[in-house]
Amino acid sequence: MTRAAVVCGLGGAVPATAISNSALAAQLDTTDTWIRTRTGIRRRYVIAPGEATSDLAVAAGRRALNSARRTAADPQVEHRTTDADLVVLATSTPDRPCPATAPAVAHRLGLSGAAAFDVGAVCTGFLYALATAASMITAGAAHRALVIGADTFSTILDPADRTTRAIFGDGAGAVVLRAGTTDEPGALLGFDLGSDGSGEELITVRAGGSRQRSTATPPPVGDEFFAMEGRSVFTKAVLNMSTSAHTLLDRIGWARPDLDRLVAHQANLRILRAVGEQLGLTDDQLVVNLDRVGNTVAASVPLALADAALDGTLRPGDRVLLTGFGGGLTWGSAALRWPDALQVEAVPGMADAL
Ligand code: UT7
């Protein structure tokens, strides 16, 4: 048997304030119909003034740790001395440019002393963080890891940009990984990760880093905001998520018909359907929650997992493929058999009727 990282806890969090398409249409030149038909999104959440990414990360992380404690199948629960000795936070909207946000999140969760760092791969961030944490566990460098994806893009969007404001929402999702073996349900069976930096300009915040410094004169108008070339990103998202998913399926020896569920980055319903089609999946095999939360960037995949675990879409033993695409450009996929008896707490607000 081969050592592997096993998913044993899962949780999510969204802010208290939900914004419907019609509420957005009252502020910007857009309509509920345009947003629904072009993206499938009907609602997104935004943090309140004074709130930050770490607040959502802590809320999701706490639910994931509680979930791990309650998951009876976790043989280490009785004997654990600590909930996690590693915290990896995927985010592109850290609380501050320096230091990383993960150590503060770990501290607030009572995990001071754990290794803690941020991973930046935008919408693919959670998959990169998951691969990093799983690899540290299989290498023996960590025993239990809390992997969080959290973003608050409402803090970097151009208030006048109807396209990005329609799509992006704030949120966080988290999983707990423990050391186990590949034959156990919940074991992560493989990863595929990739990047293409020639597409750096397609999804970006130009100002505030070392090239356009925050300490220099004010940046050119608009450069402090997030910018995306939607159409070009759309085609690259479909191509790279499908290719990455196929690569991973081949690598781990799963045939296309063996796949039960696809949990893809929740960017756009048309993108999800196109990727599903490339993999020969029906619409009901696609996990979709973007209608209720929008594109939550690094939180997207774990929030979709939490939603699907709670409503029973993900069943024990299901062969599940995760895939994502985002700024960098970056992409990645992971595969697992859904764990038995995973106890997941409801995410307040997320399942509310639209
Ligand atoms: O998370 C990282 C990965 N991100 C993605 O995967 C996002 C990928 N891209 C997309 O999902 C889509 O490209 C968008 C949703 C961003 C845009 O949809 P689209 O169908 O590609 O629209 P478009 O950009 O080609 O624009 C079509 C029209 C334009 O008007 P004209 O030039 O035809 O007159 C836009 O100005 O739709 C207009 N438009 C809007 N109209 C009403 C763009 N945004 C809006 C809006 N409301 N919110």
mmCIF file of C-alpha atoms and ligand atoms in Angstrom:
data_model
loop_
_atom_site.group_PDB
_atom_site.id
_atom_site.type_symbol
_atom_site.label_atom_id
_atom_site.label_comp_id
_atom_site.label_asym_id
_atom_site.label_seq_id
_atom_site.Cartn_x
_atom_site.Cartn_y
_atom_site.Cartn_z
ATOM 1 C CA MET A 1 0.000 0.000 0.000
ATOM 2 C CA THR A 2 1.238 3.464 -0.864
ATOM 3 C CA ARG A 3 1.157 6.394 1.554
ATOM 4 C CA ALA A 4 -1.369 9.072 0.545
ATOM 5 C CA ALA A 5 -3.155 12.145 1.873
ATOM 6 C CA VAL A 6 -6.777 11.383 2.741
ATOM 7 C CA VAL A 7 -9.624 13.923 2.885
ATOM 8 C CA CYS A 8 -11.195 13.700 6.355
ATOM 9 C CA GLY A 9 -12.814 17.114 6.901
ATOM 10 C CA LEU A 10 -14.596 19.733 4.804
ATOM 11 C CA GLY A 11 -16.154 23.141 5.445
ATOM 12 C CA GLY A 12 -17.154 26.398 3.804
ATOM 13 C CA ALA A 13 -18.063 29.993 4.587
ATOM 14 C CA VAL A 14 -19.707 32.893 2.789
ATOM 15 C CA PRO A 15 -20.211 36.441 4.073
ATOM 16 C CA ALA A 16 -23.583 37.584 5.472
ATOM 17 C CA THR A 17 -24.391 39.943 2.599
ATOM 18 C CA ALA A 18 -25.826 38.422 -0.585
ATOM 19 C CA ILE A 19 -26.210 40.479 -3.773
ATOM 20 C CA SER A 20 -28.790 39.325 -6.313
ATOM 21 C CA ASN A 21 -28.536 40.054 -10.032
ATOM 22 C CA SER A 22 -31.369 42.565 -9.772
ATOM 23 C CA ALA A 23 -29.584 44.379 -6.922
ATOM 24 C CA LEU A 24 -26.514 44.628 -9.164
ATOM 25 C CA ALA A 25 -28.657 45.805 -12.084
ATOM 26 C CA ALA A 26 -29.874 48.668 -9.914
ATOM 27 C CA GLN A 27 -26.251 49.910 -9.639
ATOM 28 C CA LEU A 28 -24.772 49.075 -13.059
ATOM 29 C CA ASP A 29 -25.734 48.850 -16.746
ATOM 30 C CA THR A 30 -26.606 45.149 -16.645
ATOM 31 C CA THR A 31 -29.640 42.883 -16.349
ATOM 32 C CA ASP A 32 -30.588 39.721 -14.491
ATOM 33 C CA THR A 33 -31.217 38.069 -17.886
ATOM 34 C CA TRP A 34 -27.751 38.903 -19.275
ATOM 35 C CA ILE A 35 -25.982 37.613 -16.166
ATOM 36 C CA ARG A 36 -28.081 34.426 -15.930
ATOM 37 C CA THR A 37 -27.865 33.503 -19.598
ATOM 38 C CA ARG A 38 -24.178 34.389 -20.134
ATOM 39 C CA THR A 39 -22.852 32.996 -16.832
ATOM 40 C CA GLY A 40 -25.515 30.994 -14.926
ATOM 41 C CA ILE A 41 -24.870 33.163 -11.831
ATOM 42 C CA ARG A 42 -27.848 34.444 -9.831
ATOM 43 C CA ARG A 43 -26.274 35.564 -6.577
ATOM 44 C CA ARG A 44 -22.874 36.352 -5.049
ATOM 45 C CA TYR A 45 -21.722 37.362 -1.564
ATOM 46 C CA VAL A 46 -19.572 40.296 -0.475
ATOM 47 C CA ILE A 47 -17.760 40.997 2.789
ATOM 48 C CA ALA A 48 -18.667 44.015 4.923
ATOM 49 C CA PRO A 49 -16.317 46.969 5.485
ATOM 50 C CA GLY A 50 -13.796 45.918 8.134
ATOM 51 C CA GLU A 51 -13.993 42.226 7.180
ATOM 52 C CA ALA A 52 -11.067 40.511 5.420
ATOM 53 C CA THR A 53 -10.092 37.285 3.685
ATOM 54 C CA SER A 54 -8.748 35.784 6.928
ATOM 55 C CA ASP A 55 -12.175 36.106 8.569
ATOM 56 C CA LEU A 56 -13.713 33.850 5.921
ATOM 57 C CA ALA A 57 -10.678 31.543 5.965
ATOM 58 C CA VAL A 58 -10.988 31.110 9.746
ATOM 59 C CA ALA A 59 -14.747 30.395 9.506
ATOM 60 C CA ALA A 60 -14.270 27.764 6.769
ATOM 61 C CA GLY A 61 -11.184 26.334 8.496
ATOM 62 C CA ARG A 62 -13.049 25.967 11.795
ATOM 63 C CA ARG A 63 -15.905 24.099 10.075
ATOM 64 C CA ALA A 64 -13.426 21.804 8.311
ATOM 65 C CA LEU A 65 -11.628 21.026 11.598
ATOM 66 C CA ASN A 66 -14.997 20.338 13.294
ATOM 67 C CA SER A 67 -15.935 18.121 10.365
ATOM 68 C CA ALA A 68 -12.686 16.152 10.750
ATOM 69 C CA ARG A 69 -13.313 15.708 14.478
ATOM 70 C CA ARG A 70 -16.840 14.409 13.850
ATOM 71 C CA THR A 71 -15.919 12.109 11.001
ATOM 72 C CA ALA A 72 -16.022 8.797 12.779
ATOM 73 C CA ALA A 73 -14.011 7.016 10.103
ATOM 74 C CA ASP A 74 -10.959 9.070 10.979
ATOM 75 C CA PRO A 75 -8.784 6.601 12.924
ATOM 76 C CA GLN A 76 -6.459 9.329 14.186
ATOM 77 C CA VAL A 77 -9.115 11.379 15.952
ATOM 78 C CA GLU A 78 -8.837 9.520 19.248
ATOM 79 C CA HIS A 79 -5.076 9.831 19.320
ATOM 80 C CA ARG A 80 -4.370 13.168 17.730
ATOM 81 C CA THR A 81 -2.271 15.624 19.647
ATOM 82 C CA THR A 82 -3.030 18.429 17.246
ATOM 83 C CA ASP A 83 -5.682 19.190 14.616
ATOM 84 C CA ALA A 84 -3.133 20.111 11.958
ATOM 85 C CA ASP A 85 0.622 20.624 11.752
ATOM 86 C CA LEU A 86 0.328 22.368 8.373
ATOM 87 C CA VAL A 87 -1.922 25.201 7.154
ATOM 88 C CA VAL A 88 -1.827 26.125 3.469
ATOM 89 C CA LEU A 89 -3.973 29.055 2.377
ATOM 90 C CA ALA A 90 -4.670 29.654 -1.310
ATOM 91 C CA THR A 91 -5.546 33.292 -1.907
ATOM 92 C CA SER A 92 -4.912 36.218 -4.260
ATOM 93 C CA THR A 93 -6.505 38.681 -1.860
ATOM 94 C CA PRO A 94 -4.376 38.303 1.298
ATOM 95 C CA ASP A 95 -5.163 40.524 4.283
ATOM 96 C CA ARG A 96 -1.880 42.411 3.616
ATOM 97 C CA PRO A 97 0.886 42.257 0.973
ATOM 98 C CA CYS A 98 3.252 41.135 3.752
ATOM 99 C CA PRO A 99 3.325 38.835 5.708
ATOM 100 C CA ALA A 100 1.345 35.856 4.401
ATOM 101 C CA THR A 101 -2.172 35.465 5.812
ATOM 102 C CA ALA A 102 -1.894 31.745 6.687
ATOM 103 C CA PRO A 103 0.073 32.164 9.968
ATOM 104 C CA ALA A 104 -2.578 34.550 11.362
ATOM 105 C CA VAL A 105 -5.335 32.137 10.283
ATOM 106 C CA ALA A 106 -3.500 29.236 11.944
ATOM 107 C CA HIS A 107 -3.073 31.270 15.145
ATOM 108 C CA ARG A 108 -6.767 32.214 15.265
ATOM 109 C CA LEU A 109 -7.693 28.540 14.830
ATOM 110 C CA GLY A 110 -5.510 27.522 17.778
ATOM 111 C CA LEU A 111 -2.877 26.028 15.473
ATOM 112 C CA SER A 112 0.083 28.242 16.409
ATOM 113 C CA GLY A 113 3.270 26.298 15.780
ATOM 114 C CA ALA A 114 1.970 24.683 12.587
ATOM 115 C CA ALA A 115 3.836 25.370 9.349
ATOM 116 C CA ALA A 116 1.712 27.996 7.571
ATOM 117 C CA PHE A 117 2.071 29.717 4.221
ATOM 118 C CA ASP A 118 0.059 31.172 1.324
ATOM 119 C CA VAL A 119 -0.142 29.841 -2.211
ATOM 120 C CA GLY A 120 -0.979 32.192 -5.082
ATOM 121 C CA ALA A 121 -2.419 30.584 -8.198
ATOM 122 C CA VAL A 122 -5.643 32.646 -8.407
ATOM 123 C CA CYS A 123 -8.599 30.400 -9.349
ATOM 124 C CA THR A 124 -6.349 27.298 -9.442
ATOM 125 C CA GLY A 125 -4.978 28.186 -5.994
ATOM 126 C CA PHE A 126 -6.886 25.545 -4.066
ATOM 127 C CA LEU A 127 -5.682 22.752 -6.364
ATOM 128 C CA TYR A 128 -2.085 23.955 -6.069
ATOM 129 C CA ALA A 129 -2.458 24.167 -2.263
ATOM 130 C CA LEU A 130 -4.033 20.705 -2.123
ATOM 131 C CA ALA A 131 -1.202 19.200 -4.195
ATOM 132 C CA THR A 132 1.414 20.940 -2.014
ATOM 133 C CA ALA A 133 -0.125 19.780 1.268
ATOM 134 C CA ALA A 134 -0.746 16.235 -0.012
ATOM 135 C CA SER A 135 2.852 15.998 -1.228
ATOM 136 C CA MET A 136 4.162 17.173 2.154
ATOM 137 C CA ILE A 137 2.060 14.481 3.838
ATOM 138 C CA THR A 138 3.199 11.705 1.499
ATOM 139 C CA ALA A 139 6.815 12.866 1.945
ATOM 140 C CA GLY A 140 6.419 12.690 5.741
ATOM 141 C CA ALA A 141 6.973 16.453 6.173
ATOM 142 C CA ALA A 142 3.475 16.879 7.655
ATOM 143 C CA HIS A 143 0.881 14.597 9.234
ATOM 144 C CA ARG A 144 -2.366 16.543 9.150
ATOM 145 C CA ALA A 145 -3.008 19.563 6.968
ATOM 146 C CA LEU A 146 -5.681 22.226 6.804
ATOM 147 C CA VAL A 147 -5.944 23.414 3.190
ATOM 148 C CA ILE A 148 -8.011 26.554 2.687
ATOM 149 C CA GLY A 149 -9.054 28.467 -0.434
ATOM 150 C CA ALA A 150 -10.299 31.969 0.437
ATOM 151 C CA ASP A 151 -10.760 35.129 -1.600
ATOM 152 C CA THR A 152 -12.515 38.467 -1.354
ATOM 153 C CA PHE A 153 -12.438 39.784 -4.908
ATOM 154 C CA SER A 154 -15.070 42.397 -3.990
ATOM 155 C CA THR A 155 -12.098 44.274 -2.465
ATOM 156 C CA ILE A 156 -10.182 44.524 -5.781
ATOM 157 C CA LEU A 157 -12.932 44.828 -8.411
ATOM 158 C CA ASP A 158 -13.496 48.053 -10.324
ATOM 159 C CA PRO A 159 -16.862 49.276 -8.972
ATOM 160 C CA ALA A 160 -17.762 50.419 -12.516
ATOM 161 C CA ASP A 161 -16.884 47.117 -14.267
ATOM 162 C CA ARG A 162 -20.198 45.369 -14.905
ATOM 163 C CA THR A 163 -18.584 42.188 -16.204
ATOM 164 C CA THR A 164 -16.318 41.340 -13.279
ATOM 165 C CA ARG A 165 -18.805 42.560 -10.671
ATOM 166 C CA ALA A 166 -21.427 40.240 -12.136
ATOM 167 C CA ILE A 167 -19.150 37.221 -11.900
ATOM 168 C CA PHE A 168 -17.017 37.353 -8.780
ATOM 169 C CA GLY A 169 -18.098 36.766 -5.181
ATOM 170 C CA ASP A 170 -16.360 36.337 -1.824
ATOM 171 C CA GLY A 171 -16.053 33.039 0.055
ATOM 172 C CA ALA A 172 -13.849 30.368 1.583
ATOM 173 C CA GLY A 173 -13.693 26.586 1.585
ATOM 174 C CA ALA A 174 -11.378 24.193 3.405
ATOM 175 C CA VAL A 175 -10.449 20.531 3.681
ATOM 176 C CA VAL A 176 -8.492 18.601 6.293
ATOM 177 C CA LEU A 177 -6.039 15.993 5.027
ATOM 178 C CA ARG A 178 -4.559 13.206 7.132
ATOM 179 C CA ALA A 179 -1.910 10.633 6.387
ATOM 180 C CA GLY A 180 -3.297 7.346 5.080
ATOM 181 C CA THR A 181 -2.975 4.978 2.155
ATOM 182 C CA THR A 182 -4.139 5.014 -1.472
ATOM 183 C CA ASP A 183 -6.648 2.200 -0.977
ATOM 184 C CA GLU A 184 -8.727 4.228 1.521
ATOM 185 C CA PRO A 185 -11.828 6.158 0.410
ATOM 186 C CA GLY A 186 -10.940 9.860 0.396
ATOM 187 C CA ALA A 187 -7.317 9.259 -0.658
ATOM 188 C CA LEU A 188 -5.995 11.750 -3.186
ATOM 189 C CA LEU A 189 -4.864 9.558 -6.064
ATOM 190 C CA GLY A 190 -3.025 11.991 -8.303
ATOM 191 C CA PHE A 191 -2.545 15.539 -9.512
ATOM 192 C CA ASP A 192 -1.884 17.375 -12.745
ATOM 193 C CA LEU A 193 -0.643 20.973 -12.479
ATOM 194 C CA GLY A 194 0.498 23.412 -15.163
ATOM 195 C CA SER A 195 1.029 27.051 -16.130
ATOM 196 C CA ASP A 196 1.554 29.389 -19.069
ATOM 197 C CA GLY A 197 3.002 32.740 -17.974
ATOM 198 C CA SER A 198 2.681 34.176 -21.481
ATOM 199 C CA GLY A 199 -0.961 34.782 -20.473
ATOM 200 C CA GLU A 200 -0.021 36.903 -17.433
ATOM 201 C CA GLU A 201 -1.927 39.938 -18.749
ATOM 202 C CA LEU A 202 -5.247 38.127 -19.253
ATOM 203 C CA ILE A 203 -6.154 37.968 -15.542
ATOM 204 C CA THR A 204 -4.331 40.582 -13.493
ATOM 205 C CA VAL A 205 -4.053 43.423 -11.011
ATOM 206 C CA ARG A 206 -1.264 45.524 -12.568
ATOM 207 C CA ALA A 207 -0.426 47.877 -9.702
ATOM 208 C CA GLY A 208 0.655 47.330 -6.107
ATOM 209 C CA GLY A 209 3.452 44.807 -6.649
ATOM 210 C CA SER A 210 7.195 45.275 -7.184
ATOM 211 C CA ARG A 211 6.810 46.328 -10.859
ATOM 212 C CA GLN A 212 4.194 49.045 -10.298
ATOM 213 C CA ARG A 213 5.010 49.791 -6.689
ATOM 214 C CA SER A 214 2.445 50.839 -4.127
ATOM 215 C CA THR A 215 5.059 53.190 -2.635
ATOM 216 C CA ALA A 216 5.591 55.096 -5.920
ATOM 217 C CA THR A 217 3.398 57.768 -7.506
ATOM 218 C CA PRO A 218 -0.254 56.778 -8.038
ATOM 219 C CA PRO A 219 -0.637 54.100 -10.733
ATOM 220 C CA PRO A 220 -2.327 54.782 -14.084
ATOM 221 C CA VAL A 221 -6.101 54.960 -13.602
ATOM 222 C CA GLY A 222 -7.648 51.510 -13.234
ATOM 223 C CA ASP A 223 -4.392 49.612 -12.668
ATOM 224 C CA GLU A 224 -5.208 49.103 -9.001
ATOM 225 C CA PHE A 225 -8.254 47.051 -9.982
ATOM 226 C CA PHE A 226 -8.612 43.466 -11.131
ATOM 227 C CA ALA A 227 -8.848 43.150 -14.927
ATOM 228 C CA MET A 228 -9.763 40.152 -17.083
ATOM 229 C CA GLU A 229 -10.029 39.533 -20.821
ATOM 230 C CA GLY A 230 -13.141 37.400 -20.548
ATOM 231 C CA ARG A 231 -13.443 35.910 -24.041
ATOM 232 C CA SER A 232 -9.883 34.780 -24.360
ATOM 233 C CA VAL A 233 -9.934 33.396 -20.807
ATOM 234 C CA PHE A 234 -13.137 31.519 -21.626
ATOM 235 C CA THR A 235 -11.601 29.455 -24.438
ATOM 236 C CA LYS A 236 -8.374 28.851 -22.537
ATOM 237 C CA ALA A 237 -10.348 27.734 -19.469
ATOM 238 C CA VAL A 238 -12.267 25.112 -21.457
ATOM 239 C CA LEU A 239 -9.149 23.869 -23.264
ATOM 240 C CA ASN A 240 -6.851 23.690 -20.240
ATOM 241 C CA MET A 241 -9.336 22.192 -17.770
ATOM 242 C CA SER A 242 -10.332 19.503 -20.309
ATOM 243 C CA THR A 243 -6.726 18.710 -21.214
ATOM 244 C CA SER A 244 -5.603 18.615 -17.586
ATOM 245 C CA ALA A 245 -8.549 16.373 -16.636
ATOM 246 C CA HIS A 246 -7.782 13.976 -19.497
ATOM 247 C CA THR A 247 -4.078 13.906 -18.591
ATOM 248 C CA LEU A 248 -4.847 13.012 -14.990
ATOM 249 C CA LEU A 249 -7.418 10.347 -15.883
ATOM 250 C CA ASP A 250 -4.838 8.678 -18.127
ATOM 251 C CA ARG A 251 -2.137 8.970 -15.455
ATOM 252 C CA ILE A 252 -4.196 7.240 -12.760
ATOM 253 C CA GLY A 253 -5.801 4.729 -15.133
ATOM 254 C CA TRP A 254 -9.433 5.841 -14.865
ATOM 255 C CA ALA A 255 -11.446 5.455 -18.077
ATOM 256 C CA ARG A 256 -13.832 8.357 -18.914
ATOM 257 C CA PRO A 257 -16.984 6.274 -18.158
ATOM 258 C CA ASP A 258 -15.642 5.468 -14.670
ATOM 259 C CA LEU A 259 -15.928 9.095 -13.618
ATOM 260 C CA ASP A 260 -18.980 9.869 -11.445
ATOM 261 C CA ARG A 261 -18.661 13.597 -10.718
ATOM 262 C CA LEU A 262 -16.706 16.571 -12.008
ATOM 263 C CA VAL A 263 -16.081 19.436 -9.606
ATOM 264 C CA ALA A 264 -14.678 22.159 -11.832
ATOM 265 C CA HIS A 265 -13.796 25.733 -10.946
ATOM 266 C CA GLN A 266 -17.131 27.589 -10.872
ATOM 267 C CA ALA A 267 -16.313 30.285 -13.441
ATOM 268 C CA ASN A 268 -19.253 30.143 -15.828
ATOM 269 C CA LEU A 269 -21.980 27.548 -16.439
ATOM 270 C CA ARG A 270 -21.172 27.546 -20.172
ATOM 271 C CA ILE A 271 -17.542 26.694 -19.329
ATOM 272 C CA LEU A 272 -18.597 23.874 -16.983
ATOM 273 C CA ARG A 273 -20.868 22.376 -19.645
ATOM 274 C CA ALA A 274 -18.187 22.608 -22.336
ATOM 275 C CA VAL A 275 -15.618 20.861 -20.104
ATOM 276 C CA GLY A 276 -18.223 18.235 -19.164
ATOM 277 C CA GLU A 277 -18.913 17.622 -22.847
ATOM 278 C CA GLN A 278 -15.200 17.132 -23.556
ATOM 279 C CA LEU A 279 -15.154 14.458 -20.841
ATOM 280 C CA GLY A 280 -18.353 12.771 -22.066
ATOM 281 C CA LEU A 281 -20.275 13.716 -18.898
ATOM 282 C CA THR A 282 -23.968 14.509 -18.578
ATOM 283 C CA ASP A 283 -25.108 17.758 -16.944
ATOM 284 C CA ASP A 284 -26.160 15.945 -13.770
ATOM 285 C CA GLN A 285 -22.578 14.701 -13.284
ATOM 286 C CA LEU A 286 -21.363 18.295 -13.016
ATOM 287 C CA VAL A 287 -21.271 19.816 -9.555
ATOM 288 C CA VAL A 288 -22.665 23.348 -9.895
ATOM 289 C CA ASN A 289 -23.151 25.969 -7.193
ATOM 290 C CA LEU A 290 -22.074 29.099 -9.064
ATOM 291 C CA ASP A 291 -25.737 30.089 -9.381
ATOM 292 C CA ARG A 292 -25.727 30.757 -5.613
ATOM 293 C CA VAL A 293 -22.165 31.987 -4.955
ATOM 294 C CA GLY A 294 -20.659 33.200 -8.257
ATOM 295 C CA ASN A 295 -16.972 32.737 -9.003
ATOM 296 C CA THR A 296 -15.270 32.689 -5.589
ATOM 297 C CA VAL A 297 -11.747 32.248 -7.044
ATOM 298 C CA ALA A 298 -9.604 30.041 -4.725
ATOM 299 C CA ALA A 299 -12.685 29.171 -2.659
ATOM 300 C CA SER A 300 -14.603 27.908 -5.667
ATOM 301 C CA VAL A 301 -13.683 24.197 -5.700
ATOM 302 C CA PRO A 302 -13.826 23.545 -1.910
ATOM 303 C CA LEU A 303 -17.093 25.534 -1.577
ATOM 304 C CA ALA A 304 -18.586 23.459 -4.406
ATOM 305 C CA LEU A 305 -17.367 20.311 -2.601
ATOM 306 C CA ALA A 306 -18.996 21.424 0.666
ATOM 307 C CA ASP A 307 -22.254 22.218 -1.117
ATOM 308 C CA ALA A 308 -22.316 18.909 -2.996
ATOM 309 C CA ALA A 309 -21.406 16.887 0.120
ATOM 310 C CA LEU A 310 -24.203 18.572 2.064
ATOM 311 C CA ASP A 311 -26.917 18.010 -0.541
ATOM 312 C CA GLY A 312 -25.860 14.405 -1.203
ATOM 313 C CA THR A 313 -24.624 14.990 -4.770
ATOM 314 C CA LEU A 314 -21.285 13.478 -3.737
ATOM 315 C CA ARG A 315 -21.809 9.930 -2.438
ATOM 316 C CA PRO A 316 -19.297 7.689 -0.646
ATOM 317 C CA GLY A 317 -17.154 5.854 -3.184
ATOM 318 C CA ASP A 318 -17.901 8.225 -6.098
ATOM 319 C CA ARG A 319 -14.961 8.721 -8.432
ATOM 320 C CA VAL A 320 -14.500 12.490 -8.306
ATOM 321 C CA LEU A 321 -12.312 14.684 -10.465
ATOM 322 C CA LEU A 322 -11.482 18.257 -9.413
ATOM 323 C CA THR A 323 -10.216 20.693 -12.026
ATOM 324 C CA GLY A 324 -9.455 24.402 -12.124
ATOM 325 C CA PHE A 325 -8.112 27.187 -14.292
ATOM 326 C CA GLY A 326 -7.116 30.745 -13.489
ATOM 327 C CA GLY A 327 -4.696 33.642 -13.535
ATOM 328 C CA GLY A 328 -1.049 33.043 -14.240
ATOM 329 C CA LEU A 329 -2.248 31.393 -16.359
ATOM 330 C CA THR A 330 -2.501 28.253 -14.246
ATOM 331 C CA TRP A 331 -4.491 25.039 -14.268
ATOM 332 C CA GLY A 332 -4.686 21.849 -12.257
ATOM 333 C CA SER A 333 -6.664 18.697 -11.501
ATOM 334 C CA ALA A 334 -6.913 16.175 -8.668
ATOM 335 C CA ALA A 335 -8.705 12.836 -8.326
ATOM 336 C CA LEU A 336 -10.159 10.969 -5.371
ATOM 337 C CA ARG A 337 -12.804 8.470 -4.365
ATOM 338 C CA TRP A 338 -15.304 10.324 -2.191
ATOM 339 C CA PRO A 339 -14.780 9.409 1.499
ATOM 340 C CA ASP A 340 -17.262 7.453 3.621
ATOM 341 C CA ALA A 341 -19.177 9.126 6.428
ATOM 342 C CA LEU A 342 -17.749 12.623 5.978
ATOM 343 C CA GLN A 343 -19.606 14.855 8.457
ATOM 344 C CA VAL A 344 -20.015 18.342 7.027
ATOM 345 C CA GLU A 345 -21.581 21.335 8.819
ATOM 346 C CA ALA A 346 -24.092 23.451 6.882
ATOM 347 C CA VAL A 347 -22.654 26.687 5.487
ATOM 348 C CA PRO A 348 -24.913 29.474 6.784
ATOM 349 C CA GLY A 349 -26.521 31.380 3.901
ATOM 350 C CA MET A 350 -25.207 29.283 1.019
ATOM 351 C CA ALA A 351 -28.222 26.999 0.599
ATOM 352 C CA ASP A 352 -30.769 29.835 0.976
ATOM 353 C CA ALA A 353 -33.386 29.966 -1.778
ATOM 354 C CA LEU A 354 -32.615 32.220 -4.722
HETATM 355 O O1 UT7 B 1 -11.990 32.605 -12.819
HETATM 356 C C1 UT7 B 1 -10.933 32.618 -13.734
HETATM 357 C C2 UT7 B 1 -11.403 32.158 -15.009
HETATM 358 N N1 UT7 B 1 -12.401 33.081 -15.481
HETATM 359 C C3 UT7 B 1 -13.192 32.697 -16.424
HETATM 360 O O2 UT7 B 1 -13.143 31.556 -16.796
HETATM 361 C C4 UT7 B 1 -14.132 33.704 -17.059
HETATM 362 C C5 UT7 B 1 -14.244 33.388 -18.517
HETATM 363 N N2 UT7 B 1 -15.045 34.329 -19.259
HETATM 364 C C6 UT7 B 1 -16.382 34.393 -19.171
HETATM 365 O O3 UT7 B 1 -16.999 33.731 -18.356
HETATM 366 C C7 UT7 B 1 -17.112 35.257 -20.151
HETATM 367 O O4 UT7 B 1 -16.244 35.649 -21.191
HETATM 368 C C8 UT7 B 1 -17.728 36.527 -19.503
HETATM 369 C C9 UT7 B 1 -18.892 36.141 -18.612
HETATM 370 C C10 UT7 B 1 -16.676 37.275 -18.718
HETATM 371 C C11 UT7 B 1 -18.276 37.447 -20.573
HETATM 372 O O5 UT7 B 1 -19.233 36.752 -21.346
HETATM 373 P P1 UT7 B 1 -19.124 36.757 -22.945
HETATM 374 O O6 UT7 B 1 -20.264 35.999 -23.446
HETATM 375 O O7 UT7 B 1 -17.749 36.283 -23.308
HETATM 376 O O8 UT7 B 1 -19.329 38.266 -23.267
HETATM 377 P P2 UT7 B 1 -18.342 39.288 -24.011
HETATM 378 O O9 UT7 B 1 -17.227 39.686 -23.115
HETATM 379 O O10 UT7 B 1 -18.016 38.744 -25.348
HETATM 380 O O11 UT7 B 1 -19.319 40.519 -24.188
HETATM 381 C C12 UT7 B 1 -20.518 40.419 -24.981
HETATM 382 C C13 UT7 B 1 -21.306 41.705 -24.783
HETATM 383 C C14 UT7 B 1 -20.448 42.965 -24.887
HETATM 384 O O12 UT7 B 1 -21.219 43.960 -25.504
HETATM 385 P P3 UT7 B 1 -21.026 44.292 -27.066
HETATM 386 O O13 UT7 B 1 -19.579 44.655 -27.228
HETATM 387 O O14 UT7 B 1 -21.381 43.025 -27.786
HETATM 388 O O15 UT7 B 1 -21.960 45.411 -27.275
HETATM 389 C C15 UT7 B 1 -20.216 43.331 -23.449
HETATM 390 O O16 UT7 B 1 -19.983 44.706 -23.269
HETATM 391 O O17 UT7 B 1 -21.863 41.708 -23.471
HETATM 392 C C16 UT7 B 1 -21.543 42.941 -22.831
HETATM 393 N N3 UT7 B 1 -21.453 42.709 -21.398
HETATM 394 C C17 UT7 B 1 -22.512 42.866 -20.576
HETATM 395 N N4 UT7 B 1 -23.780 43.242 -20.807
HETATM 396 C C18 UT7 B 1 -24.605 43.291 -19.743
HETATM 397 C C19 UT7 B 1 -20.378 42.297 -20.664
HETATM 398 N N5 UT7 B 1 -20.716 42.194 -19.374
HETATM 399 C C20 UT7 B 1 -22.034 42.546 -19.284
HETATM 400 C C21 UT7 B 1 -22.953 42.632 -18.220
HETATM 401 N N6 UT7 B 1 -24.225 42.998 -18.499
HETATM 402 N N7 UT7 B 1 -22.630 42.308 -16.944
#
